[in-house]
Short mmCIF file of C-alpha atoms and ligand atoms in Angstrom, two decimals:
data_model
loop_
_atom_site.label_atom_id
_atom_site.label_comp_id
_atom_site.label_asym_id
_atom_site.label_seq_id
_atom_site.Cartn_x
_atom_site.Cartn_y
_atom_site.Cartn_z
CA MET E 1 38.87 40.01 49.14
CA ALA E 2 39.51 43.09 47.96
CA THR E 3 36.49 45.61 49.31
CA SER E 4 33.33 46.39 47.44
CA THR E 5 32.61 49.89 48.13
CA SER E 6 34.80 53.10 49.02
CA ALA E 7 32.92 53.23 52.34
CA GLN E 8 34.52 50.19 53.66
CA PRO E 9 37.32 49.56 54.88
CA ARG E 10 39.58 49.08 52.01
CA ASP E 11 41.60 46.00 51.18
CA THR E 12 45.55 46.69 52.08
CA TRP E 13 48.51 44.57 49.99
CA GLY E 14 49.34 41.71 52.23
CA SER E 15 53.15 42.77 53.10
CA LYS E 16 55.66 45.46 52.15
CA LEU E 17 56.97 43.59 49.46
CA GLY E 18 53.94 41.96 48.55
CA PHE E 19 52.93 45.32 46.89
CA VAL E 20 55.91 46.23 45.57
CA MET E 21 56.27 42.77 43.42
CA ALA E 22 52.41 43.56 43.02
CA ALA E 23 53.20 46.92 41.52
CA ALA E 24 55.92 45.45 39.90
CA GLY E 25 53.80 42.58 38.29
CA SER E 26 51.36 44.70 36.52
CA ALA E 27 54.31 46.97 35.16
CA VAL E 28 56.98 43.68 33.62
CA GLY E 29 54.14 42.51 31.51
CA LEU E 30 54.51 42.09 27.66
CA GLY E 31 54.85 45.64 27.29
CA ASN E 32 58.89 44.89 28.42
CA ILE E 33 59.58 41.26 26.88
CA TRP E 34 57.47 41.48 23.59
CA LYS E 35 56.80 45.16 23.09
CA PHE E 36 59.82 47.09 23.66
CA PRO E 37 62.35 45.04 21.85
CA TYR E 38 60.29 45.21 18.43
CA THR E 39 59.53 48.94 19.06
CA ALA E 40 63.13 49.46 19.88
CA GLY E 41 64.04 47.12 16.70
CA GLU E 42 61.01 49.33 14.13
CA SER E 43 62.11 52.21 15.80
CA GLY E 44 66.40 52.26 14.82
CA GLY E 45 67.31 51.23 18.06
CA GLY E 46 70.26 52.74 20.29
CA ALA E 47 68.86 56.34 19.54
CA PHE E 48 64.54 55.51 20.76
CA VAL E 49 66.53 52.62 23.95
CA PHE E 50 68.25 57.22 25.04
CA ILE E 51 64.81 58.44 24.42
CA TYR E 52 63.35 55.78 26.75
CA LEU E 53 64.92 56.19 29.14
CA LEU E 54 64.99 60.15 29.38
CA PHE E 55 61.17 59.50 29.61
CA VAL E 56 61.31 55.99 32.07
CA ILE E 57 63.75 58.64 34.51
CA PHE E 58 62.25 62.44 34.22
CA ILE E 59 58.58 61.63 33.57
CA GLY E 60 57.89 57.57 34.62
CA PHE E 61 59.37 57.89 37.60
CA SER E 62 57.40 60.81 38.53
CA VAL E 63 53.65 59.75 36.99
CA MET E 64 54.04 56.80 38.73
CA LEU E 65 54.81 58.70 42.31
CA THR E 66 51.76 60.98 41.87
CA GLU E 67 49.63 58.22 40.56
CA PHE E 68 50.28 56.24 43.85
CA ALA E 69 50.31 59.31 46.53
CA ILE E 70 46.84 59.92 44.63
CA GLY E 71 45.57 56.47 45.02
CA ARG E 72 46.77 56.08 48.54
CA LYS E 73 45.47 60.12 49.60
CA THR E 74 42.02 59.11 47.59
CA GLY E 75 41.92 55.55 48.91
CA LEU E 76 39.18 55.36 46.24
CA SER E 77 40.20 53.92 42.38
CA ALA E 78 40.90 55.48 38.66
CA VAL E 79 37.68 57.30 38.25
CA GLY E 80 36.31 57.32 42.18
CA SER E 81 40.13 59.68 43.47
CA PHE E 82 39.50 62.12 39.76
CA LYS E 83 35.36 62.78 41.69
CA SER E 84 35.92 62.93 44.99
CA THR E 85 38.37 65.87 44.87
CA ASP E 86 36.86 67.33 41.75
CA LYS E 87 33.71 66.12 39.65
CA ARG E 88 35.28 68.05 36.83
CA TRP E 89 38.26 66.06 36.43
CA THR E 90 35.94 62.71 36.27
CA PHE E 91 36.82 62.47 32.47
CA THR E 92 40.52 61.73 33.58
CA GLY E 93 39.68 58.38 35.56
CA VAL E 94 37.32 57.48 33.00
CA LEU E 95 39.33 58.01 30.05
CA GLY E 96 41.62 55.59 32.23
CA VAL E 97 38.82 52.59 32.42
CA LEU E 98 38.78 53.45 28.78
CA SER E 99 42.10 52.68 28.42
CA GLY E 100 41.69 49.90 29.96
CA LEU E 101 39.21 48.17 28.13
CA LEU E 102 40.63 48.66 25.00
CA ILE E 103 44.78 47.67 26.08
CA MET E 104 42.56 45.12 27.03
CA GLY E 105 41.38 44.55 23.60
CA PHE E 106 44.74 42.90 22.67
CA TYR E 107 46.87 42.20 25.60
CA PRO E 108 45.07 38.79 25.84
CA VAL E 109 45.56 37.95 22.35
CA VAL E 110 49.13 38.39 22.43
CA GLY E 111 49.14 37.23 26.13
CA GLY E 112 47.03 33.55 25.24
CA TRP E 113 50.16 33.27 22.20
CA ALA E 114 52.25 32.87 25.03
CA LEU E 115 50.17 30.39 26.49
CA ALA E 116 50.28 28.56 23.02
CA TYR E 117 54.06 28.77 22.83
CA ILE E 118 54.11 26.52 26.15
CA PHE E 119 52.61 23.66 24.49
CA LYS E 120 53.84 24.46 21.02
CA VAL E 121 57.18 24.24 23.05
CA GLY E 122 56.31 20.90 24.70
CA GLY E 123 55.10 19.69 21.73
CA GLY E 124 58.29 19.98 19.75
CA LEU E 125 58.71 23.45 18.63
CA LEU E 126 61.87 23.08 18.97
CA SER E 127 62.70 20.75 16.81
CA THR E 128 62.60 21.74 13.59
CA PRO E 129 64.13 25.70 13.91
CA GLU E 130 63.88 26.36 10.17
CA ALA E 131 60.33 26.30 10.24
CA ILE E 132 59.55 28.70 13.66
CA GLY E 133 59.35 31.96 12.20
CA ASP E 134 56.65 30.77 8.99
CA SER E 135 55.45 28.65 12.53
CA PHE E 136 54.51 31.74 14.67
CA GLY E 137 52.59 33.41 11.49
CA GLY E 138 50.80 30.77 10.26
CA PHE E 139 49.83 30.84 13.84
CA ILE E 140 48.94 34.39 14.54
CA SER E 141 46.87 34.24 11.42
CA HIS E 142 44.89 30.92 11.84
CA PRO E 143 40.85 32.20 12.58
CA MET E 144 39.98 30.08 15.66
CA GLN E 145 43.82 28.12 17.05
CA PRO E 146 44.83 31.91 18.35
CA LEU E 147 40.74 32.33 20.05
CA THR E 148 40.41 29.44 22.11
CA TRP E 149 44.22 30.46 23.25
CA MET E 150 42.65 34.30 23.77
CA GLY E 151 39.97 33.13 25.57
CA ILE E 152 41.56 30.55 28.33
CA TYR E 153 44.63 33.06 28.84
CA LEU E 154 40.90 35.83 29.88
CA LEU E 155 39.59 33.02 31.57
CA LEU E 156 42.41 33.11 34.18
CA ASN E 157 42.19 36.58 34.30
CA VAL E 158 38.97 36.20 35.24
CA VAL E 159 39.77 33.39 38.29
CA ILE E 160 42.05 35.95 39.52
CA VAL E 161 40.59 39.08 39.71
CA MET E 162 37.34 37.46 40.96
CA LYS E 163 39.38 37.01 44.01
CA GLY E 164 39.89 39.69 45.44
CA ILE E 165 43.23 42.09 44.95
CA SER E 166 45.34 40.20 47.78
CA GLY E 167 44.54 36.71 47.22
CA GLY E 168 45.62 35.28 43.76
CA ILE E 169 47.82 38.87 42.18
CA GLU E 170 50.68 38.50 44.99
CA LYS E 171 51.02 35.12 45.50
CA ALA E 172 52.16 33.96 41.39
CA GLY E 173 53.38 37.20 41.55
CA LYS E 174 56.52 37.14 44.36
CA ILE E 175 57.42 33.59 43.49
CA LEU E 176 56.93 33.61 39.20
CA MET E 177 58.94 36.87 38.83
CA PRO E 178 62.35 36.13 40.51
CA LEU E 179 62.27 33.48 37.96
CA LEU E 180 61.78 34.34 35.35
CA PHE E 181 64.50 37.72 35.68
CA VAL E 182 66.78 34.19 36.17
CA ILE E 183 65.98 33.60 32.60
CA LEU E 184 66.20 36.21 31.00
CA ILE E 185 70.14 36.43 32.20
CA ILE E 186 70.82 32.58 30.91
CA VAL E 187 69.27 33.97 27.81
CA SER E 188 71.20 37.35 27.54
CA VAL E 189 74.53 35.09 28.47
CA LYS E 190 73.83 31.77 26.23
CA GLY E 191 73.04 34.76 23.19
CA LEU E 192 75.92 37.27 24.18
CA MET E 193 78.07 33.94 23.77
CA LEU E 194 77.43 33.58 19.87
CA PRO E 195 79.44 34.69 16.81
CA GLY E 196 78.57 38.04 15.61
CA ALA E 197 76.18 38.91 19.24
CA MET E 198 78.32 41.93 19.48
CA ALA E 199 76.68 43.93 16.53
CA GLY E 200 73.56 43.47 18.44
CA LEU E 201 74.38 45.16 21.22
CA GLU E 202 75.35 48.01 19.73
CA PHE E 203 72.73 48.29 17.19
CA LEU E 204 70.55 48.87 20.99
CA PHE E 205 72.82 50.99 23.28
CA MET E 206 74.93 53.22 20.28
CA PRO E 207 72.49 55.67 19.36
CA ASP E 208 72.27 57.07 15.85
CA PHE E 209 69.77 60.10 16.22
CA SER E 210 69.65 60.56 12.42
CA LYS E 211 66.93 57.87 12.59
CA VAL E 212 65.05 60.30 15.16
CA ASP E 213 61.41 62.18 14.23
CA GLY E 214 58.20 62.62 16.26
CA ASN E 215 57.49 58.92 15.27
CA VAL E 216 60.73 57.53 17.52
CA VAL E 217 60.20 60.11 20.17
CA LEU E 218 56.53 59.66 20.51
CA ALA E 219 57.01 55.57 20.61
CA ALA E 220 59.71 55.92 23.67
CA LEU E 221 57.12 58.69 25.40
CA GLY E 222 54.21 55.75 24.76
CA GLN E 223 56.42 52.71 25.56
CA ALA E 224 57.34 54.24 28.72
CA PHE E 225 53.85 54.84 30.26
CA PHE E 226 52.69 51.05 28.22
CA SER E 227 55.44 49.31 30.72
CA LEU E 228 55.44 51.25 33.30
CA SER E 229 51.48 51.04 33.97
CA LEU E 230 50.90 54.60 33.86
CA GLY E 231 48.61 57.57 32.70
CA MET E 232 45.74 55.23 33.06
CA GLY E 233 44.96 54.63 36.31
CA CYS E 234 46.38 51.61 37.18
CA MET E 235 48.84 52.73 39.68
CA ILE E 236 46.27 54.68 41.25
CA THR E 237 43.92 51.95 41.90
CA TYR E 238 47.27 49.98 43.08
CA GLY E 239 47.90 53.02 45.05
CA SER E 240 44.61 52.62 47.01
CA TYR E 241 45.73 49.50 48.00
CA ILE E 242 49.29 51.25 49.22
CA LYS E 243 48.82 51.44 53.39
CA LYS E 244 49.89 54.67 54.92
CA LYS E 245 53.19 53.93 56.57
CA GLU E 246 55.03 52.26 53.39
CA ASN E 247 57.49 55.14 51.71
CA LEU E 248 56.41 55.79 47.76
CA VAL E 249 59.38 56.88 46.75
CA GLN E 250 61.03 54.25 47.27
CA THR E 251 58.42 51.45 46.20
CA THR E 252 58.29 54.14 42.89
CA GLY E 253 61.70 53.37 42.75
CA MET E 254 61.79 50.32 43.29
CA VAL E 255 59.16 49.02 40.52
CA THR E 256 60.22 51.73 38.14
CA ALA E 257 64.22 50.08 37.98
CA MET E 258 62.54 46.59 37.84
CA ASP E 259 60.21 47.85 35.27
CA THR E 260 63.39 49.29 33.19
CA GLY E 261 66.36 46.67 33.80
CA VAL E 262 64.08 43.81 32.35
CA ALA E 263 62.97 45.21 28.95
CA LEU E 264 66.85 46.59 28.69
CA LEU E 265 67.35 42.42 29.55
CA ALA E 266 64.87 41.31 27.23
CA GLY E 267 66.61 43.44 24.77
CA ILE E 268 70.41 42.37 25.87
CA ALA E 269 68.17 38.97 25.79
CA MET E 270 66.91 39.53 21.81
CA PHE E 271 69.15 41.62 19.47
CA PRO E 272 72.97 40.33 19.86
CA ALA E 273 70.75 36.55 18.67
CA MET E 274 68.92 38.43 16.71
CA PHE E 275 72.07 40.16 14.70
CA ALA E 276 73.93 36.51 15.30
CA PHE E 277 71.56 34.66 13.59
CA GLY E 278 70.64 37.39 10.31
CA MET E 279 67.88 38.34 11.05
CA GLU E 280 65.91 42.06 10.23
CA PRO E 281 66.30 44.02 14.03
CA ALA E 282 62.32 45.60 12.12
CA ALA E 283 61.26 42.34 12.62
CA GLY E 284 57.58 43.06 13.88
CA PRO E 285 55.67 41.58 16.82
CA GLY E 286 57.01 38.34 16.38
CA LEU E 287 60.51 39.26 17.54
CA VAL E 288 60.49 37.13 21.33
CA PHE E 289 58.29 34.51 19.69
CA VAL E 290 60.95 33.76 17.30
CA VAL E 291 64.31 34.56 18.21
CA VAL E 292 63.99 32.96 21.48
CA PRO E 293 62.53 29.75 20.49
CA GLN E 294 65.54 30.21 18.37
CA LEU E 295 68.16 30.55 20.35
CA PHE E 296 66.32 27.35 22.52
CA ALA E 297 66.86 25.56 19.75
CA GLU E 298 70.36 26.31 19.07
CA MET E 299 70.93 24.69 22.76
CA GLY E 300 69.58 21.85 21.89
CA GLY E 301 68.77 19.25 24.09
CA ALA E 302 66.74 18.77 27.36
CA VAL E 303 68.35 22.59 28.60
CA GLY E 304 66.84 24.06 25.56
CA LEU E 305 63.49 22.29 26.01
CA VAL E 306 63.46 23.52 30.52
CA LEU E 307 64.50 26.46 29.45
CA ALA E 308 62.40 27.58 27.02
CA LEU E 309 59.32 25.43 27.96
CA LEU E 310 60.15 27.86 31.60
CA PHE E 311 60.51 30.80 29.32
CA PHE E 312 57.20 30.89 28.09
CA ILE E 313 55.46 29.80 31.34
CA GLY E 314 57.22 33.22 33.28
CA LEU E 315 56.33 35.39 29.94
CA THR E 316 52.69 34.24 30.54
CA VAL E 317 52.72 34.13 34.10
CA ALA E 318 54.27 37.99 34.03
CA ALA E 319 51.80 38.79 31.02
CA LEU E 320 48.62 37.43 33.38
CA THR E 321 50.25 39.94 36.41
CA SER E 322 50.26 42.56 33.83
CA SER E 323 46.49 42.20 32.33
CA VAL E 324 45.03 41.39 35.59
CA SER E 325 45.89 44.72 36.79
CA LEU E 326 43.78 46.54 33.94
CA LEU E 327 41.05 44.46 34.23
CA GLU E 328 41.38 45.87 37.54
CA VAL E 329 40.85 49.10 36.69
CA VAL E 330 37.92 48.42 34.65
CA VAL E 331 36.26 46.09 37.50
CA SER E 332 37.13 48.70 40.76
CA TYR E 333 35.34 51.27 38.80
CA LEU E 334 32.18 49.18 38.52
CA ILE E 335 32.24 48.21 41.87
CA ASP E 336 33.17 51.46 43.59
CA GLU E 337 30.75 54.43 40.77
CA LYS E 338 28.55 52.01 39.60
CA GLY E 339 27.77 49.80 42.84
CA LEU E 340 28.55 45.46 41.08
CA LYS E 341 28.84 42.51 42.76
CA ARG E 342 32.73 41.91 42.01
CA SER E 343 31.48 38.63 40.12
CA THR E 344 29.69 40.52 38.03
CA ALA E 345 31.26 43.36 37.20
CA VAL E 346 34.10 40.61 36.43
CA ILE E 347 32.15 38.59 34.36
CA GLY E 348 30.82 42.18 32.50
CA SER E 349 33.91 43.53 31.46
CA SER E 350 35.53 40.59 30.45
CA VAL E 351 32.93 39.66 28.28
CA VAL E 352 33.01 42.85 26.55
CA MET E 353 36.97 42.75 26.83
CA GLY E 354 36.71 39.04 24.89
CA LEU E 355 35.29 40.36 21.87
CA LEU E 356 37.23 43.65 21.82
CA CYS E 357 40.29 40.47 21.38
CA ILE E 358 37.82 38.83 18.79
CA ILE E 359 38.04 41.49 16.71
CA ALA E 360 41.58 42.06 16.64
CA SER E 361 43.44 38.72 16.77
CA LEU E 362 41.36 38.14 13.57
CA SER E 363 42.54 41.08 12.18
CA LEU E 364 46.39 39.40 12.26
CA GLY E 365 44.63 37.05 10.17
CA GLY E 366 43.25 40.19 7.66
CA VAL E 367 40.11 38.94 8.21
CA GLY E 368 37.51 41.94 9.52
CA PRO E 369 36.98 45.78 8.96
CA THR E 370 40.53 48.20 8.94
CA LEU E 371 40.16 52.52 9.48
CA PHE E 372 42.96 54.25 7.39
CA GLY E 373 44.04 50.73 6.33
CA THR E 374 45.47 49.47 9.75
CA GLY E 375 43.65 46.64 11.70
CA VAL E 376 41.71 46.65 14.59
CA PHE E 377 44.40 45.06 17.00
CA ASP E 378 47.02 47.77 15.71
CA ILE E 379 44.49 50.81 15.91
CA PHE E 380 43.62 49.94 19.73
CA ASP E 381 47.68 49.60 20.68
CA LEU E 382 48.27 52.69 19.04
CA LEU E 383 45.13 54.40 20.11
CA THR E 384 46.28 53.82 23.86
CA ASP E 385 49.86 53.27 23.45
CA LYS E 386 49.86 56.32 22.04
CA ILE E 387 47.51 58.95 22.67
CA PHE E 388 45.59 57.63 25.12
CA LEU E 389 48.02 56.44 28.16
CA ALA E 390 50.23 59.91 27.51
CA VAL E 391 47.29 62.04 27.37
CA GLY E 392 46.75 60.79 30.59
CA GLY E 393 49.45 61.43 32.24
CA MET E 394 49.65 64.92 31.01
CA LEU E 395 45.91 65.37 32.70
CA VAL E 396 47.31 63.21 36.49
CA CYS E 397 50.19 66.05 36.04
CA ILE E 398 47.96 68.97 35.65
CA PHE E 399 45.64 67.55 37.53
CA ALA E 400 48.09 67.19 40.96
CA GLY E 401 50.17 70.00 40.21
CA TRP E 402 47.17 72.49 39.53
CA ARG E 403 44.30 70.87 41.38
CA LEU E 404 45.25 68.96 44.54
CA SER E 405 47.64 71.85 47.09
CA ARG E 406 51.29 71.49 47.55
CA SER E 407 52.07 70.82 51.08
CA ASP E 408 48.97 67.74 50.70
CA LEU E 409 50.83 66.20 48.48
CA GLU E 410 54.41 67.11 50.80
CA LYS E 411 52.34 65.34 53.78
CA GLU E 412 50.94 62.38 51.28
CA ILE E 413 54.66 61.24 50.03
CA THR E 414 56.33 61.94 52.76
CA ASN E 415 53.77 60.56 55.26
CA ASP E 416 53.49 63.13 57.18
CA GLY E 417 56.94 64.61 57.51
CA GLU E 418 58.31 61.29 59.22
CA ILE E 419 60.56 60.09 55.06
CA SER E 420 61.88 62.61 54.27
CA PHE E 421 62.63 63.60 50.62
CA PRO E 422 64.96 65.70 49.75
CA LEU E 423 63.71 66.40 45.94
CA PHE E 424 59.86 67.05 46.57
CA GLY E 425 60.67 70.53 44.86
CA LEU E 426 62.07 68.94 41.90
CA TRP E 427 59.65 66.13 42.10
CA TYR E 428 56.80 68.76 42.40
CA THR E 429 58.05 71.18 39.52
CA LEU E 430 58.25 68.21 37.02
CA VAL E 431 55.11 67.78 37.44
CA LYS E 432 53.35 71.14 38.12
CA TYR E 433 54.88 72.50 34.40
CA ILE E 434 57.73 70.40 33.21
CA ILE E 435 55.76 67.07 32.77
CA PRO E 436 52.60 68.51 31.04
CA VAL E 437 54.41 70.48 28.51
CA ALA E 438 56.93 68.10 27.54
CA ILE E 439 54.34 65.69 26.87
CA ALA E 440 52.81 68.33 24.79
CA VAL E 441 55.44 68.77 22.73
CA VAL E 442 55.33 65.10 22.12
CA ALA E 443 52.38 64.83 21.43
CA VAL E 444 52.55 67.18 19.01
CA MET E 445 55.51 66.60 16.98
CA GLY E 446 54.12 62.59 16.82
CA ILE E 447 50.98 63.59 15.23
CA LYS E 448 52.80 65.50 13.01
CA SER E 449 55.04 62.90 12.38
CA GLY E 450 51.60 60.30 12.17
CA PHE E 451 50.47 62.06 9.30
CA ASP E 452 53.23 62.04 6.99
CA SER E 453 52.85 57.82 7.86
CA GLY E 454 49.64 57.51 7.28
CA LYS E 455 48.26 57.38 10.19
CA GLY E 456 47.07 60.72 11.59
CA ALA E 457 43.70 60.07 10.80
CA ILE E 458 43.77 56.70 13.66
CA MET E 459 45.66 59.50 15.90
CA LEU E 460 42.78 61.93 15.28
CA LEU E 461 40.18 59.86 16.76
CA GLY E 462 41.77 59.57 19.36
CA ILE E 463 42.00 63.09 19.82
CA GLY E 464 38.42 63.04 18.93
CA ILE E 465 37.28 60.18 21.44
CA ILE E 466 39.94 62.45 24.14
CA VAL E 467 36.70 65.26 23.82
CA LEU E 468 33.93 63.32 23.81
CA THR E 469 35.22 61.45 26.78
CA GLY E 470 35.01 64.71 27.83
CA ILE E 471 31.84 65.68 27.76
CA PHE E 472 29.97 62.47 28.54
CA SER E 473 31.90 61.49 31.65
CA LYS E 474 29.65 64.03 33.26
CA LYS E 475 26.74 61.18 32.95
CA LEU E 476 29.24 58.64 34.28
N1 LIG O 501 52.54 48.12 32.00
C1 LIG O 501 51.62 46.12 31.61
C2 LIG O 501 53.55 45.75 30.56
O1 LIG O 501 54.24 46.14 30.69
C3 LIG O 501 50.93 46.77 30.61
C4 LIG O 501 50.02 47.64 31.15
C5 LIG O 501 49.68 48.92 31.00
C6 LIG O 501 49.28 47.05 32.97
C7 LIG O 501 48.75 49.47 31.25
C8 LIG O 501 48.72 48.18 32.87
C9 LIG O 501 48.31 49.69 32.43
O2 LIG O 501 53.35 44.60 30.08
#
């Protein structure tokens, strides 16, 4: 069982591999397999991928290490870790909890799609390949169907998080993540063998920088943060469960590499096939649900069916190991800071998330409120991925660089000098100076482009929410 208050000794991960797999489980999810390919497709391909990789290496790695170090040092979750050091920083944690809540306002909708596709594939979806595209469009805009699946998906989260951290999450991740990886490799090989597939690889890996604007750069930064589960206290919370003798640098390296590897592999699995099928790279959020089933249909027979089933089972589990980490951020805040029982915290927060998801899901069928012409699903996505996570990551770096002492950080990261980390100085400089400035520059560029593409008002709304969080979080 996980601990309930910070006064008790904190539950730690069962084994080293268990922790790496759990953190990788949080990172690898819909962000890699659903979001990365379609965002790359919409953002022009190679140049986006190139910038995303730069951000992962120079920003993502350092921010993840920072979050692990803060979490393990304080032994507290998102809000408590800041609050216990300096009350004025509480708002950074609160912003993280808010991000968790909002991401969980749309993530389970997509998780529900993945779950539904296990049954759709089982029910004969692959036997009519021509209908796969329309079937997806019809499904997500249907009022009730996706809501039912979302509800079931959310319930699975509740069951896992209710059991506490090392019970459910660790086991599921250990078995199903490697399986998903293998299936992605099989799908990639199959896709690459199709005639005309090379154009897809070129699209994905040959940068055409004429397609880059502020929007693309911000999308790449947001993708790096979203995919690595950064900027919202998730890795701080997970870090608080890491044993003192674990090597944080190595763990960060492994998690970052796995996450990025899966994203690239998902791209390789999808783009060659798309080009071979003559589909549009900018097909949007339906990409994985349309291209992958078509590929399996192409394989035909029992092999195609079994692989398709395993793929969507794997995708659902990958999504689950991520969404439970999002839920855990909100839940551990309610337990640690508000003194709620785990069961009350889990049920209370998932009811709110469920309500947000209902509005988000309906918005895809054109039902419900819009703001500046944008539906709720997209608003939650834009606010978190394009604004809150990046700002959260920037604040984490400023906190570590300017509020914590260099020697404390060095002690935490090197386990009191036991582990050598020759790049400590570089990491520290990145965290203290370069990353905050880089994020600020990207954010300003992105907001400017946001205005050009009609999304500026939502970005301003996001900044407004951050300011309000700053003002009101003193009460939390
Ligand atoms: N990284 C997860 C994914 O790629 C999503 C996530 C974001 C999880 C932020 C936790 C925190 O699907």
